[in-house]
Coordinates of C-alpha atoms in Angstrom, one line a residue:
Chain A
G1 CA 0.0 0.0 0.0
Q2 CA 0.9 3.6 -0.2
Q3 CA 3.6 4.7 2.3
V4 CA 4.8 8.1 3.3
M5 CA 8.2 8.2 5.0
Q6 CA 9.4 11.1 6.9
I7 CA 12.9 11.9 8.2
P8 CA 14.4 12.6 10.6
Q9 CA 12.3 11.3 13.5
Y10 CA 13.8 13.8 15.9
Q11 CA 15.9 17.0 15.5
H12 CA 17.5 19.0 18.3
V13 CA 18.6 22.5 17.3
Q14 CA 19.9 25.6 19.0
E15 CA 17.6 28.6 18.7
G16 CA 18.6 30.5 15.6
E17 CA 19.7 27.4 13.6
D18 CA 17.8 26.1 10.6
F19 CA 15.7 23.0 10.5
T20 CA 14.5 20.8 7.6
T21 CA 12.2 17.7 7.5
Y22 CA 11.8 15.5 4.5
C23 CA 8.9 13.5 3.3
N24 CA 9.0 10.7 0.6
S25 CA 6.1 8.8 -0.9
S26 CA 6.2 5.4 -2.5
T27 CA 3.7 6.6 -5.1
T28 CA 3.0 9.8 -7.0
L29 CA 0.9 12.2 -5.0
S30 CA -2.0 14.4 -6.0
N31 CA -1.1 16.9 -3.3
I32 CA 0.7 17.0 0.0
Q33 CA -0.2 18.8 3.2
W34 CA 1.9 19.8 6.2
Y35 CA 0.6 19.9 9.8
K36 CA 2.1 21.1 13.1
Q37 CA 1.3 19.6 16.4
R38 CA 2.4 21.3 19.6
P39 CA 3.2 19.1 22.6
G40 CA 0.0 18.0 24.1
G41 CA -2.0 19.5 21.3
H42 CA -3.7 18.4 18.1
P43 CA -2.4 18.7 14.5
V44 CA -3.0 22.0 12.9
F45 CA -3.0 22.5 9.1
L46 CA -0.1 24.6 7.8
I47 CA -0.2 24.4 4.0
Q48 CA -1.1 22.3 1.0
L49 CA 1.1 21.9 -2.1
V50 CA -0.5 20.7 -5.4
K51 CA 1.8 21.5 -8.3
S52 CA 5.0 19.8 -9.4
G53 CA 8.0 21.8 -8.2
E54 CA 5.8 24.1 -6.1
V55 CA 7.5 26.3 -3.5
K56 CA 5.5 28.2 -0.9
K57 CA 6.7 30.4 2.0
Q58 CA 5.1 31.4 5.2
K59 CA 7.4 33.8 7.0
R60 CA 10.4 31.7 8.1
L61 CA 8.8 28.4 6.8
T62 CA 9.5 27.2 3.2
F63 CA 7.7 24.3 1.7
Q64 CA 8.7 22.5 -1.5
F65 CA 7.0 19.8 -3.6
G66 CA 9.3 17.7 -5.8
E67 CA 9.1 17.7 -9.5
A68 CA 8.0 14.1 -9.6
K69 CA 5.4 14.8 -6.9
K70 CA 6.8 12.1 -4.7
N71 CA 8.7 14.1 -2.2
S72 CA 8.4 17.3 -0.2
S73 CA 10.3 19.3 2.4
L74 CA 9.7 21.8 5.1
H75 CA 12.5 24.2 6.0
I76 CA 12.5 26.6 8.9
T77 CA 15.0 29.4 8.9
A78 CA 16.4 30.7 12.2
T79 CA 14.3 28.5 14.5
Q80 CA 12.6 30.0 17.6
T81 CA 11.3 28.3 20.7
T82 CA 7.8 28.8 19.4
D83 CA 8.6 26.4 16.5
V84 CA 8.8 23.4 19.0
G85 CA 6.5 20.6 18.1
T86 CA 6.0 17.7 15.7
Y87 CA 5.7 18.4 12.0
F88 CA 3.7 16.0 9.8
C89 CA 3.4 15.6 6.1
A90 CA 0.3 14.0 4.7
G91 CA 0.1 12.7 1.2
N92 CA -2.9 12.2 -0.9
T93 CA -3.3 10.2 -4.2
G94 CA -6.9 11.3 -4.9
G95 CA -10.0 10.7 -3.0
F96 CA -10.4 11.9 0.5
K97 CA -8.0 9.8 2.4
T98 CA -4.5 11.0 3.3
I99 CA -1.6 9.0 4.6
F100 CA 0.4 10.7 7.3
G101 CA 4.1 10.5 7.8
A102 CA 5.4 9.5 11.2
G103 CA 6.4 13.1 11.9
T104 CA 9.5 14.9 12.9
R105 CA 9.7 16.2 16.4
L106 CA 11.6 19.5 16.7
F107 CA 13.3 20.5 19.9
V108 CA 14.7 24.0 20.2
K109 CA 17.2 25.0 22.9
A110 CA 17.2 28.6 23.9
Chain B
D1 CA -10.4 26.4 15.7
A2 CA -13.1 24.5 13.9
G3 CA -16.0 23.4 16.0
I4 CA -15.0 19.9 16.8
T5 CA -15.4 18.3 20.2
Q6 CA -14.4 14.8 21.4
S7 CA -15.8 13.0 24.4
P8 CA -14.5 11.7 26.7
R9 CA -11.2 13.5 26.7
H10 CA -9.6 10.8 28.9
K11 CA -10.7 7.3 29.7
V12 CA -9.2 4.3 31.5
T13 CA -10.9 1.0 30.9
E14 CA -10.2 -2.7 31.3
T15 CA -9.4 -5.3 28.7
G16 CA -12.5 -6.9 27.2
T17 CA -14.9 -4.0 27.8
P18 CA -16.6 -2.1 25.0
V19 CA -15.7 1.6 24.6
T20 CA -17.3 4.3 22.5
L21 CA -15.7 7.6 21.7
R22 CA -17.7 10.4 20.3
C23 CA -16.8 13.2 17.8
H24 CA -19.2 16.1 17.4
Q25 CA -18.8 18.9 14.8
T26 CA -20.7 22.1 14.2
E27 CA -19.2 22.9 10.8
N28 CA -21.6 20.7 8.7
H29 CA -18.6 19.1 7.0
R30 CA -19.2 16.0 4.9
Y31 CA -16.1 14.1 5.8
M32 CA -15.2 12.8 9.2
Y33 CA -12.2 10.7 10.2
W34 CA -10.9 8.7 13.2
Y35 CA -7.1 8.4 13.7
R36 CA -5.0 6.9 16.3
Q37 CA -1.6 8.4 17.3
D38 CA 1.2 6.3 18.7
P39 CA 4.8 7.2 19.2
G40 CA 6.8 6.4 16.0
H41 CA 3.7 5.9 13.9
G42 CA 2.3 9.3 13.4
L43 CA -1.4 9.4 12.6
R44 CA -3.0 6.2 11.3
L45 CA -6.4 6.2 9.8
I46 CA -8.9 3.9 11.5
H47 CA -12.2 4.6 9.7
Y48 CA -13.7 7.5 7.8
S49 CA -17.1 8.7 6.8
Y50 CA -18.1 10.5 3.6
G51 CA -21.7 11.1 4.6
V52 CA -24.5 10.0 6.9
K53 CA -24.4 6.1 7.1
D54 CA -21.5 6.1 4.6
T55 CA -18.3 4.8 6.1
D56 CA -15.2 3.0 5.0
K57 CA -12.1 1.3 6.5
G58 CA -8.7 2.9 7.0
E59 CA -5.4 1.2 7.4
V60 CA -5.9 0.0 11.0
S61 CA -9.6 -0.8 11.2
D62 CA -9.4 -4.3 12.9
G63 CA -11.1 -4.2 16.3
Y64 CA -12.9 -0.9 15.6
S65 CA -16.3 -0.1 14.3
V66 CA -17.9 3.3 13.5
S67 CA -21.3 4.8 13.0
R68 CA -22.6 8.0 11.6
S69 CA -26.4 8.5 12.0
K70 CA -26.2 12.3 11.8
T71 CA -23.9 14.7 9.9
E72 CA -22.5 16.1 13.1
D73 CA -21.7 12.9 15.0
F74 CA -19.2 10.2 14.3
L75 CA -18.8 7.4 16.8
L76 CA -15.9 5.1 17.2
T77 CA -16.5 1.8 19.1
L78 CA -13.9 -0.6 20.4
E79 CA -15.9 -3.7 20.6
S80 CA -13.7 -5.5 23.1
A81 CA -10.8 -3.2 24.2
T82 CA -7.3 -4.6 24.2
S83 CA -4.1 -3.2 25.6
S84 CA -2.8 -2.6 22.1
Q85 CA -5.6 -0.1 21.6
T86 CA -4.1 2.2 24.3
S87 CA -3.5 5.3 22.3
V88 CA -4.5 8.9 21.6
Y89 CA -7.5 9.1 19.3
F90 CA -8.1 12.1 17.1
C91 CA -11.2 12.9 15.1
A92 CA -10.9 15.1 12.1
I93 CA -13.3 16.7 9.6
S94 CA -13.0 18.1 6.1
S95 CA -15.5 19.8 3.8
G96 CA -14.9 17.6 0.8
T97 CA -15.1 20.6 -1.6
S98 CA -11.6 20.5 -3.0
N99 CA -11.1 19.7 -6.6
T100 CA -7.5 18.6 -6.0
G101 CA -8.1 15.7 -3.7
A102 CA -8.1 15.9 0.1
D103 CA -9.1 19.1 1.8
T104 CA -7.6 20.6 4.8
Q105 CA -8.4 18.4 7.8
Y106 CA -9.4 20.1 11.1
F107 CA -8.7 18.0 14.2
G108 CA -10.4 17.7 17.5
P109 CA -8.6 17.9 20.8
G110 CA -8.1 14.1 21.1
T111 CA -9.1 11.4 23.5
R112 CA -6.5 9.7 25.6
L113 CA -7.5 6.0 26.1
T114 CA -5.8 3.6 28.4
V115 CA -6.7 -0.1 28.4
L116 CA -5.4 -1.9 31.4

């Protein structure tokens, strides 16, 4: 079945350092979504990418969708303590089911 | 936050007992989902619903059943709870209006279930 792999599982950074999480799908995706979950909270939608090679930015966050629509990345520039949490990618191949990656948990040391 | 509530928020039960979790939405969204979250596994889809009385299985549906008799309510039942079903359960909703596949999903606050 469809699988979405996400790496790394954990990342510890010093405040101000950059952070990147990567997502790879075993199949071509119609779109990919990114969510953030704060510790003890629920996942919250960040963004959706649809087009091949698409790049979107939200302040310090940059999201990319690969040309083959099988991989994606989230890059955070100059992390802050408010960036702490787990970041999930979620891939969709059509229909209304999405497959979530296992998530990357980000720790930021002040 | 979207209008989604889950009840109960915490539950401790014993192996072999039935358990029902409730998800209630006030957004009139068509699609509703039940996920479980376990360390190292992210969010795994248990069941989902695409309309009243219309449901389908997800990737980890064994041992779970669902019902949706009204647009606003989606129930998840563990017919005979086992320790492997100890988890955090999230309900999510989406409008189903996207023409590019899945819509944004809005998640409820979660239910922490412990099966002893």
